[in-house]
Amino acid sequence: MTIWTKMSTLLRASAHEPAERLVDAHALRIMAQELRDTEQAMRVAKHELAGLMAHHRQLERHNTGLAQQIARREDQARAAMARSEDALALELATRIAEDEKQLRQQGQHAAQLACREQALRSGLRDAARGLTYYKRELALAKANQCSAHVTRQLGAHHVSLRTGLDDIAQSLERIKTRQTHQADVEEAMRELDHEANDSDLEQRLQASGITTEQDDAQAVLTRLRAPG
């Protein structure tokens, strides 16, 4: 096979791919329609079978009546022969022969109809069983498709939920960070306010061993009391 032949084959195969993808995408709908078409065909076949069965029964009734007529004419022919009415007996025998010929032909036709009826009955039974089977399979396929769709949705919802929880955790962490920072700022402000207070200065001077103004005044009095 030459390269050009291969290319031609590839192009022809590629032309079928979109149609095949379209068929695969709507396989369940196609199968459902095929089942409806089959049901319609079965209804038509049942109607035709019912007509055939009616014709067969009418033919059987006619054959029964014809057989009874043959039996009566045979009795009449015997009676005519018993009376030496040969012409009448011959006429009756002629009609009997014609009726027997018709009865044989109609008997063959009735047998063919019986075979045809049996074949159609069997075909319809098989078709009905097949239709029931494929209906169950279609229902199962739809259920599987629905289950797969729900599973995909649940998976997507789970991912979305997980992402949402992660986002909430991040938001909470940012809130805590801001709150901690605000608390640190407030604590620092309190420290600065405390440092700016004079009483705090006195405390820090005493803590450092530095004499305060009160201590300096006492020193002055002590010095004045001392003899010159």
C-alpha positions as a printed Julia matrix, in Angstrom:
228×3 Matrix{Float64}:
   0.0     0.0     0.0
   1.49    3.33   -1.07
   1.66    6.37    1.18
  -1.02    8.1    -0.9
  -3.34    5.15   -0.49
  -2.74    5.28    3.25
  -3.47    9.01    3.27
  -6.68    8.45    1.34
  -7.71    5.77    3.8
  -6.89    8.06    6.71
  -8.98   10.89    5.22
 -11.94    8.58    4.69
 -11.61    7.26    8.24
 -11.36   10.79    9.62
 -14.55   11.76    7.81
 -16.42    9.15    9.85
 -15.0    10.22   13.21
 -17.32   13.24   13.8
 -20.36   11.13   12.96
 -19.13    8.35   15.25
 -18.53   10.81   18.09
 -22.01   12.23   17.57
 -23.53    8.74   17.65
 -21.56    7.84   20.79
 -22.64   11.07   22.5
 -26.31   10.25   21.91
 -26.12    6.46   22.13
 -28.84    6.18   24.79
 -31.28    8.37   22.87
 -30.57    6.41   19.69
 -31.15    3.1    21.46
 -34.4     4.38   22.99
 -35.64    5.41   19.54
 -34.61    2.05   18.08
 -36.64    0.33   20.78
 -39.65    2.51   19.95
 -39.21    1.69   16.24
 -39.06   -2.01   17.1
 -42.21   -1.75   19.2
 -43.98   -0.07   16.3
 -42.78   -2.78   13.91
 -44.04   -5.42   16.35
 -47.47   -3.78   16.48
 -47.63   -3.85   12.68
 -46.47   -7.48   12.63
 -49.1    -8.43   15.24
 -51.8    -6.79   13.13
 -50.63   -8.69   10.05
 -50.48  -11.94   12.03
 -54.0   -11.35   13.35
 -55.22  -10.91    9.77
 -53.44  -14.09    8.68
 -54.9   -16.01   11.61
 -58.4   -14.76   10.74
 -57.94  -15.84    7.1
 -56.64  -19.23    8.23
 -59.64  -19.78   10.5
 -62.06  -18.75    7.75
 -60.33  -21.18    5.38
 -60.51  -23.98    7.94
 -64.22  -23.34    8.44
 -64.75  -23.37    4.65
 -62.8   -26.62    4.35
 -64.89  -28.16    7.1
 -68.08  -27.1     5.31
 -66.71  -28.38    1.99
 -65.85  -31.74    3.53
 -69.36  -31.99    4.95
 -70.79  -31.1     1.52
 -68.68  -33.84   -0.1
 -69.98  -36.35    2.46
 -73.61  -35.37    1.73
 -73.14  -35.65   -2.05
 -71.5   -39.03   -1.62
 -74.63  -40.17    0.21
 -76.76  -38.63   -2.54
 -74.72  -40.37   -5.26
 -75.14  -43.71   -3.5
 -78.88  -43.13   -3.29
 -79.01  -42.2    -6.99
 -77.07  -45.33   -7.94
 -79.35  -47.39   -5.75
 -82.26  -46.06   -7.78
 -80.38  -46.64  -11.05
 -80.33  -42.92  -11.76
 -76.93  -43.08  -13.36
 -77.01  -39.61  -14.92
 -77.74  -37.99  -11.56
 -75.13  -40.15   -9.87
 -72.54  -39.08  -12.51
 -73.4   -35.41  -12.04
 -73.0   -35.79   -8.29
 -69.72  -37.68   -8.75
 -68.44  -34.86  -10.99
 -69.24  -32.27   -8.34
 -67.69  -34.46   -5.66
 -64.48  -34.69   -7.68
 -64.41  -30.89   -8.13
 -65.06  -30.33   -4.43
 -62.35  -32.83   -3.46
 -59.88  -31.04   -5.76
 -60.79  -27.7    -4.2
 -60.55  -29.2    -0.72
 -57.05  -30.55   -1.43
 -55.92  -27.16   -2.75
 -57.43  -25.29    0.17
 -56.01  -27.89    2.58
 -52.53  -27.22    1.2
 -53.14  -23.49    1.5
 -54.36  -23.91    5.09
 -51.24  -25.94    5.91
 -49.04  -23.17    4.48
 -50.94  -20.58    6.46
 -50.5   -22.68    9.6
 -46.73  -22.86    9.03
 -46.6   -19.14    8.31
 -48.65  -18.4    11.4
 -46.4   -20.54   13.57
 -43.28  -18.85   12.22
 -44.72  -15.38   12.84
 -45.85  -16.32   16.34
 -42.38  -17.64   17.15
 -40.74  -14.55   15.68
 -42.95  -12.23   17.68
 -42.27  -14.16   20.89
 -38.53  -13.92   20.29
 -38.84  -10.23   19.43
 -40.89   -9.57   22.58
 -38.28  -11.31   24.75
 -35.49   -9.41   23.02
 -37.35   -6.13   23.41
 -37.87   -6.77   27.12
 -34.18   -7.61   27.53
 -32.98   -4.49   25.72
 -35.4    -2.31   27.64
 -33.86   -3.58   30.87
 -30.39   -2.98   29.48
 -31.36    0.56   28.43
 -32.75    1.27   31.89
 -29.54   -0.06   33.43
 -27.4     2.02   31.06
 -29.41    5.14   31.94
 -29.01    4.36   35.64
 -25.26    3.9    35.18
 -25.01    7.16   33.27
 -27.01    8.96   35.94
 -24.83    7.42   38.66
 -21.68    8.51   36.84
 -23.1    12.03   36.46
 -24.0    12.2    40.15
 -20.56   10.88   41.08
 -18.9    13.56   38.98
 -21.1    16.21   40.56
 -20.34   14.95   44.05
 -16.64   14.97   43.21
 -16.88   18.52   41.93
 -18.9    19.56   45.0
 -16.35   17.88   47.27
 -13.52   19.79   45.6
 -15.54   22.99   45.85
 -16.3    22.31   49.52
 -12.67   21.53   50.25
 -11.6    24.72   48.51
 -14.24   26.68   50.4
 -13.03   25.31   53.74
  -9.44   26.16   52.84
 -10.51   29.71   51.97
 -12.34   29.99   55.31
  -9.24   28.77   57.16
  -7.1    31.36   55.38
  -9.61   34.11   56.19
  -9.65   33.07   59.86
  -5.85   33.1    59.98
  -5.78   36.61   58.51
  -8.38   37.76   61.06
  -6.37   36.31   63.92
  -3.2    37.91   62.6
  -4.9    41.32   62.36
  -6.38   40.94   65.84
  -3.01   39.95   67.32
  -1.36   42.9    65.61
  -4.05   45.26   66.95
  -3.59   43.88   70.47
   0.18   44.43   70.21
  -0.39   47.99   69.03
  -2.74   48.71   71.93
  -0.26   47.25   74.43
   2.53   49.37   73.0
   0.33   52.47   73.23
  -0.37   51.74   76.88
   3.35   51.41   77.55
   4.04   54.7    75.84
   1.27   56.44   77.79
   2.64   55.02   81.0
   6.14   56.2    80.19
   4.83   59.71   79.48
   3.29   59.96   82.99
   5.36   61.85   85.73
   4.64   59.26   88.35
   6.23   56.73   86.14
   9.28   58.96   85.9
   9.58   59.11   89.71
   9.32   55.37   89.87
  12.0    54.93   87.32
  14.26   57.44   89.13
  13.83   55.66   92.43
  14.45   52.37   90.76
  17.68   53.83   89.38
  18.8    55.22   92.84
  18.56   58.81   91.7
  17.47   61.28   94.46
  14.13   62.92   93.82
  13.23   66.56   94.6
  11.76   65.52   97.94
  15.01   63.89   98.88
  16.94   67.08   97.84
  14.78   69.32  100.12
  15.45   67.07  103.11
  19.13   67.33  102.38
  18.86   71.13  102.4
  17.14   71.17  105.85
  19.72   68.83  107.23
  22.44   71.15  106.04
  20.79   74.22  107.61
  20.48   72.62  110.99
  24.11   71.89  111.17
  26.2    74.36  113.38
  27.99   76.99  111.38
